[in-house]
PDB file of C-alpha atoms in Angstrom:
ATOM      1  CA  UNK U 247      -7.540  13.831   8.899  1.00  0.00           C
ATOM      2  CA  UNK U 248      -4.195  15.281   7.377  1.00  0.00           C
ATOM      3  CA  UNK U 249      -3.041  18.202   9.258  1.00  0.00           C
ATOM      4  CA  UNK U 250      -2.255  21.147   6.698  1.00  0.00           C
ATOM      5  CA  UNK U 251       1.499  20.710   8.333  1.00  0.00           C
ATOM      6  CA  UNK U 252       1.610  16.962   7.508  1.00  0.00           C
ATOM      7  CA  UNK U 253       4.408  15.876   5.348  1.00  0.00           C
ATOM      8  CA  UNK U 254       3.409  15.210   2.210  1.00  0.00           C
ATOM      9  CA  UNK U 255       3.274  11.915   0.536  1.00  0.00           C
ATOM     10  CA  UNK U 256       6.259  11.194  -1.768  1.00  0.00           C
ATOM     11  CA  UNK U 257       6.302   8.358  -4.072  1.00  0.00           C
ATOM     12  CA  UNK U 258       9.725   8.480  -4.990  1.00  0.00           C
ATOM     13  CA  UNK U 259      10.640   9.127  -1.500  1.00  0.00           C
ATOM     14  CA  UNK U 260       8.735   5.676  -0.327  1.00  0.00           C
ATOM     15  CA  UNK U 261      10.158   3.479  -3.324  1.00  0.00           C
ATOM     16  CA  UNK U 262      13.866   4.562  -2.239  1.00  0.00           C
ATOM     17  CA  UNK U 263      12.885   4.032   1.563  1.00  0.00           C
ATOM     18  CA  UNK U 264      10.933   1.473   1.926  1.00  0.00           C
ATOM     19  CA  UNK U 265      11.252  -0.571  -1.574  1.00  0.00           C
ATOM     20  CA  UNK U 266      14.800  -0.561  -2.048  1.00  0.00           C
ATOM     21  CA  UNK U 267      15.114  -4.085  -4.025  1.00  0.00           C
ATOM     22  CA  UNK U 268      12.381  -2.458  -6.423  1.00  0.00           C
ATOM     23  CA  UNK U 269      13.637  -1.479  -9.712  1.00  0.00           C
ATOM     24  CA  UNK U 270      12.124   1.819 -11.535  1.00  0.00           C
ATOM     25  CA  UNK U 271      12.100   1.652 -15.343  1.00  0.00           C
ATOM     26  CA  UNK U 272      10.496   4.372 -17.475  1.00  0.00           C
ATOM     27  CA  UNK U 273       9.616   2.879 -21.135  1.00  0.00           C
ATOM     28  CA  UNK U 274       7.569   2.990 -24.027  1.00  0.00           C
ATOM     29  CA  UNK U 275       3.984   0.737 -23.363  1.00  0.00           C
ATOM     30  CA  UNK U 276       1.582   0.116 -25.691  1.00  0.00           C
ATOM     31  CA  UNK U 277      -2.112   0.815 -25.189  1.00  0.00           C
ATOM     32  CA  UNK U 278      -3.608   2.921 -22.191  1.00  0.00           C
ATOM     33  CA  UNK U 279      -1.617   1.112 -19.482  1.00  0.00           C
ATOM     34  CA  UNK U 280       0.750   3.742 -17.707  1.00  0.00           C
ATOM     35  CA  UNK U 281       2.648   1.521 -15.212  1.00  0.00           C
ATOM     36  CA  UNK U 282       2.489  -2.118 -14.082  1.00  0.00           C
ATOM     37  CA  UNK U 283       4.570  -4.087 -11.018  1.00  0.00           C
ATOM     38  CA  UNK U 284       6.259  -6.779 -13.043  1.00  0.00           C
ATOM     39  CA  UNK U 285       8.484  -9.969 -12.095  1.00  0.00           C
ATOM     40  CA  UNK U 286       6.745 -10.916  -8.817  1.00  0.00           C
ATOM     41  CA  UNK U 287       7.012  -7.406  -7.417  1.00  0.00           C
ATOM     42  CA  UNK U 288      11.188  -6.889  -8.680  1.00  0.00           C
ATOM     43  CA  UNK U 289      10.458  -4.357 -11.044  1.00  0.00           C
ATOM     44  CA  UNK U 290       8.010  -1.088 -11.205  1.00  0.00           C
ATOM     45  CA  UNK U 291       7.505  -0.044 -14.688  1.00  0.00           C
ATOM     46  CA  UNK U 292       6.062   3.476 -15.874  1.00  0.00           C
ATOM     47  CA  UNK U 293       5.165   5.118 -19.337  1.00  0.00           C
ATOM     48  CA  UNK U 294       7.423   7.440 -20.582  1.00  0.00           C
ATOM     49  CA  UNK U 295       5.043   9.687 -22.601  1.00  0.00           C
ATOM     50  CA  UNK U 296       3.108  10.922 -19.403  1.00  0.00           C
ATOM     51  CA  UNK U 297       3.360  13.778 -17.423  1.00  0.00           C
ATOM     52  CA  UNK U 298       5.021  14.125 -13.907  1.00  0.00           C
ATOM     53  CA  UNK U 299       1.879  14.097 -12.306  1.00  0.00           C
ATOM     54  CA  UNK U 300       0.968  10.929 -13.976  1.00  0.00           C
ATOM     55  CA  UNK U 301       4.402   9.576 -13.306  1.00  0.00           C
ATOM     56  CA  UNK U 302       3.805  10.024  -9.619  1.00  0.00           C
ATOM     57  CA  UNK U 303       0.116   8.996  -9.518  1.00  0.00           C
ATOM     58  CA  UNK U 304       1.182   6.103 -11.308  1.00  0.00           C
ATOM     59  CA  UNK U 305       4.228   4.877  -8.846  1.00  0.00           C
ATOM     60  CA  UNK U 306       2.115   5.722  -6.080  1.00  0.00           C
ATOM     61  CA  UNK U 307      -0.718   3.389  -7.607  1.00  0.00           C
ATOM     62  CA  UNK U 308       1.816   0.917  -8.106  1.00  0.00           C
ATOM     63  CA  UNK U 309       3.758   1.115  -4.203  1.00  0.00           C
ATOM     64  CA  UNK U 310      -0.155   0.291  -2.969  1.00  0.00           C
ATOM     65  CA  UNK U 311      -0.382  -2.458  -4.978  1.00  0.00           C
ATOM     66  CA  UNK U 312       3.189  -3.825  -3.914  1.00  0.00           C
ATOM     67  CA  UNK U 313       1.684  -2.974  -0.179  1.00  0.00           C
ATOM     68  CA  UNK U 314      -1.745  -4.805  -0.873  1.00  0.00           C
ATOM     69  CA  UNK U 315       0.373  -7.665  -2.241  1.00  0.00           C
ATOM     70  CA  UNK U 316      -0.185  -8.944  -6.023  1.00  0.00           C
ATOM     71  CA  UNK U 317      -2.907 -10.579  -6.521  1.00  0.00           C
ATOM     72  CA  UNK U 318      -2.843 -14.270  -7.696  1.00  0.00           C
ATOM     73  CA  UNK U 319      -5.327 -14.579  -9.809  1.00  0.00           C
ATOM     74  CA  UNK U 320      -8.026 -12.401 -11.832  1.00  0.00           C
ATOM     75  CA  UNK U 321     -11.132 -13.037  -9.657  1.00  0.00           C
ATOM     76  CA  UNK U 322     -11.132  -9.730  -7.958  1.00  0.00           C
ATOM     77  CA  UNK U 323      -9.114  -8.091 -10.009  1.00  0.00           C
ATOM     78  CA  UNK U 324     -11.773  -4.740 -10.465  1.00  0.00           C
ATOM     79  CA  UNK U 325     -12.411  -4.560  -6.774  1.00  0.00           C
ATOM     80  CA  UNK U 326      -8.670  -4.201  -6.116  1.00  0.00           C
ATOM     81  CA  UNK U 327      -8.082  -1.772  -8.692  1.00  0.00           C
ATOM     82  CA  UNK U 328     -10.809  -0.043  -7.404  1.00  0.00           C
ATOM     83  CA  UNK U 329      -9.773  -0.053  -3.801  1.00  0.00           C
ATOM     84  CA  UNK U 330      -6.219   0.701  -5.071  1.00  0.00           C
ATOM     85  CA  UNK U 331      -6.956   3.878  -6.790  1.00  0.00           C
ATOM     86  CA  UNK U 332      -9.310   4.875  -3.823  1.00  0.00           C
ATOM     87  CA  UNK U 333      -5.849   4.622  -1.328  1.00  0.00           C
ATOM     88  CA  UNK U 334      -3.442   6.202  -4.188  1.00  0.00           C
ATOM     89  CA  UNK U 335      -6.431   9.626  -4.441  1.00  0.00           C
ATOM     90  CA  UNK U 336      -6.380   9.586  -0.348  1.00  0.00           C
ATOM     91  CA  UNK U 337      -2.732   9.119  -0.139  1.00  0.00           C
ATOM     92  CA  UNK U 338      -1.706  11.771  -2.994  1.00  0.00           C
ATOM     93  CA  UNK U 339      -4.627  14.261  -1.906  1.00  0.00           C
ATOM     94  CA  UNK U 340      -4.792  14.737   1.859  1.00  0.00           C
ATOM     95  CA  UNK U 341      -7.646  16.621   2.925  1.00  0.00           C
ATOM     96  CA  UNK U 342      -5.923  19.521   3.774  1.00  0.00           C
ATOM     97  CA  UNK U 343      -4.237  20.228   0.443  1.00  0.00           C
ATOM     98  CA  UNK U 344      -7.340  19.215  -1.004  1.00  0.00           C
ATOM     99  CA  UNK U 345      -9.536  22.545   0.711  1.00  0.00           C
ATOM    100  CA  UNK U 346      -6.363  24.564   0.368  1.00  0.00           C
ATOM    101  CA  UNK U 347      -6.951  23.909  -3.814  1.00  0.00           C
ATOM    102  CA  UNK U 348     -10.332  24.189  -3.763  1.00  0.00           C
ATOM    103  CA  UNK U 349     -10.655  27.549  -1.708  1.00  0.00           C
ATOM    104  CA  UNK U 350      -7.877  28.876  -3.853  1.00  0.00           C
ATOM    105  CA  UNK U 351      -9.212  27.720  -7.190  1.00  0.00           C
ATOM    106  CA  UNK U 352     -12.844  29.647  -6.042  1.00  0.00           C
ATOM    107  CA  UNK U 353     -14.198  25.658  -6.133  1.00  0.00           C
ATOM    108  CA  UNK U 354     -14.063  22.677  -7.783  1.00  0.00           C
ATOM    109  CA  UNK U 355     -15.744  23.250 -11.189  1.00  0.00           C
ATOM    110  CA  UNK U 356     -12.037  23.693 -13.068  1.00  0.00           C
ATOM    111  CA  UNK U 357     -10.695  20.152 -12.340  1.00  0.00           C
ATOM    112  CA  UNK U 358      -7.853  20.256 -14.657  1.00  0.00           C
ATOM    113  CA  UNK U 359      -5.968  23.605 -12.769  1.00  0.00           C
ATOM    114  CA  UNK U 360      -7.173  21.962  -9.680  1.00  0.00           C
ATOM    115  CA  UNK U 361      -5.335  18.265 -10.582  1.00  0.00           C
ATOM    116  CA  UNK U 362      -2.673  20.638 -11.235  1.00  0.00           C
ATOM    117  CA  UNK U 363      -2.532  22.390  -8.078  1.00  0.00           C
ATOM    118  CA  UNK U 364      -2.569  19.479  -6.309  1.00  0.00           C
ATOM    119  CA  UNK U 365       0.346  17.954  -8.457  1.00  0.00           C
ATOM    120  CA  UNK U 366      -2.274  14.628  -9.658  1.00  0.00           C
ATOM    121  CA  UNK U 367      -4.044  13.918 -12.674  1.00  0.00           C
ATOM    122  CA  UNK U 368      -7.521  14.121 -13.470  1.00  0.00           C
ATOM    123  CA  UNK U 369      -8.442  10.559 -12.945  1.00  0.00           C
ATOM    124  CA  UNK U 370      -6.781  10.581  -9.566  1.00  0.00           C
ATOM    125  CA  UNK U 371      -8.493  13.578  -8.495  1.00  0.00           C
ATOM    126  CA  UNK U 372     -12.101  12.700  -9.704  1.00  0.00           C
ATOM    127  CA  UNK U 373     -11.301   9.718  -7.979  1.00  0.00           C
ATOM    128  CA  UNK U 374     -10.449  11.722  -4.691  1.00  0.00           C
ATOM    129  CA  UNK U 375     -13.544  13.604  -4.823  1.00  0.00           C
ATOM    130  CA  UNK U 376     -16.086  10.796  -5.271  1.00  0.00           C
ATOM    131  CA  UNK U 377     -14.631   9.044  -2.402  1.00  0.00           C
ATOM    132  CA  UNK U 378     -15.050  12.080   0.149  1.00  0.00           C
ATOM    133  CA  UNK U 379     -16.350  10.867   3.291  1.00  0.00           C
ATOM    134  CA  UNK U 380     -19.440  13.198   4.281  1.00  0.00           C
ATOM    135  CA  UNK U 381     -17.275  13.969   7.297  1.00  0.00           C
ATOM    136  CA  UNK U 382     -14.702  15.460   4.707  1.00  0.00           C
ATOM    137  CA  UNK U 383     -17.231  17.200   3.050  1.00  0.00           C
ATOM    138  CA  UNK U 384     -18.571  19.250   6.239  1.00  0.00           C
ATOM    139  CA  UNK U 385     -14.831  19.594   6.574  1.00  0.00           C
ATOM    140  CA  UNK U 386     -14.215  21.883   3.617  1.00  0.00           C
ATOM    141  CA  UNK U 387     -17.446  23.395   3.356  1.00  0.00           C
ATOM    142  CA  UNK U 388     -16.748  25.149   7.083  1.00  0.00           C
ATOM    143  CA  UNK U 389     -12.861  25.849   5.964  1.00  0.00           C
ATOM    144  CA  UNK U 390     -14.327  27.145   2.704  1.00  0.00           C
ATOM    145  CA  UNK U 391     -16.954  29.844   4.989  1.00  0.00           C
ATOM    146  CA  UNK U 392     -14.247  30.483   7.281  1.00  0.00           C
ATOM    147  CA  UNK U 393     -12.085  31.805   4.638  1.00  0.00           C
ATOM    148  CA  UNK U 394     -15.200  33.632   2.868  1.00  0.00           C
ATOM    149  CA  UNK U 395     -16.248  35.329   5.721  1.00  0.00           C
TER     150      UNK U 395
END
């Protein structure tokens, strides 16, 4: 688990860091895609019509996928996206934050103030949420009563 004094996870941070031969474009794309690693891994690109948080889910999304390597082929192409978005939500939403937003947003029914408490978009953080562990679960549910009490 995240301790609430954990730094948190910068995207832009980790591309300068740790991705330094990456380039970052920002460009008009066609359809629903809102980022893509092109060139063998040489170039990250992201949409320019999308919001900051999308920006950063997005770059994050696309820094796991650089991690993960690229895949060679289509075969498993879902179950890597899937497992993809699953570390982006974790890595984006520690636990912490994630019962800090939820106790101050009075629960979890608003999703679009809570995505933008938590500086993510919607898909991230309904991805977030359906992944909780039932360890993280009992985790929020006691920090939740503590603060109630």
């Amino acid at each position: 688990m995240t301790s609430p004094t954990a730094v948190r996870y910068d995207p832009w941070l980790d591309l300068n860091q740790n991705w330094p031969h990456v380039d970052l474009v920002v460009e008009s794309m066609s359809g629903d895609l809102l980022g893509e690693v092109r060139g063998d891994g040489a170039v990250i690109a992201l949409r320019a019509d999308t919001s900051g948080a999308q920006r950063r889910c997005t770059l994050a999304h696309e820094i796991v996928h650089l991690e993960r390597g690229l895949p060679v082929d289509d075969s498993w192409l879902y179950r890597e996206e899937a497992l993809v978005h699953r570390e982006t939500a974790r890595r984006l939403i520690p636990l912490a934050e994630l019962g800090a937003a939820i106790r101050a947003a009075g629960g979890d029914h608003d999703r679009a103030a809570l995505a933008q408490a938590l500086d993510v978009d919607r898909d991230t953080l309904d991805v977030r949420l359906a992944d909780l562990q039932r360890w993280e679960r009992v985790q929020i549910r006691r920090r939740l009563r503590r603060h109630s009490a």
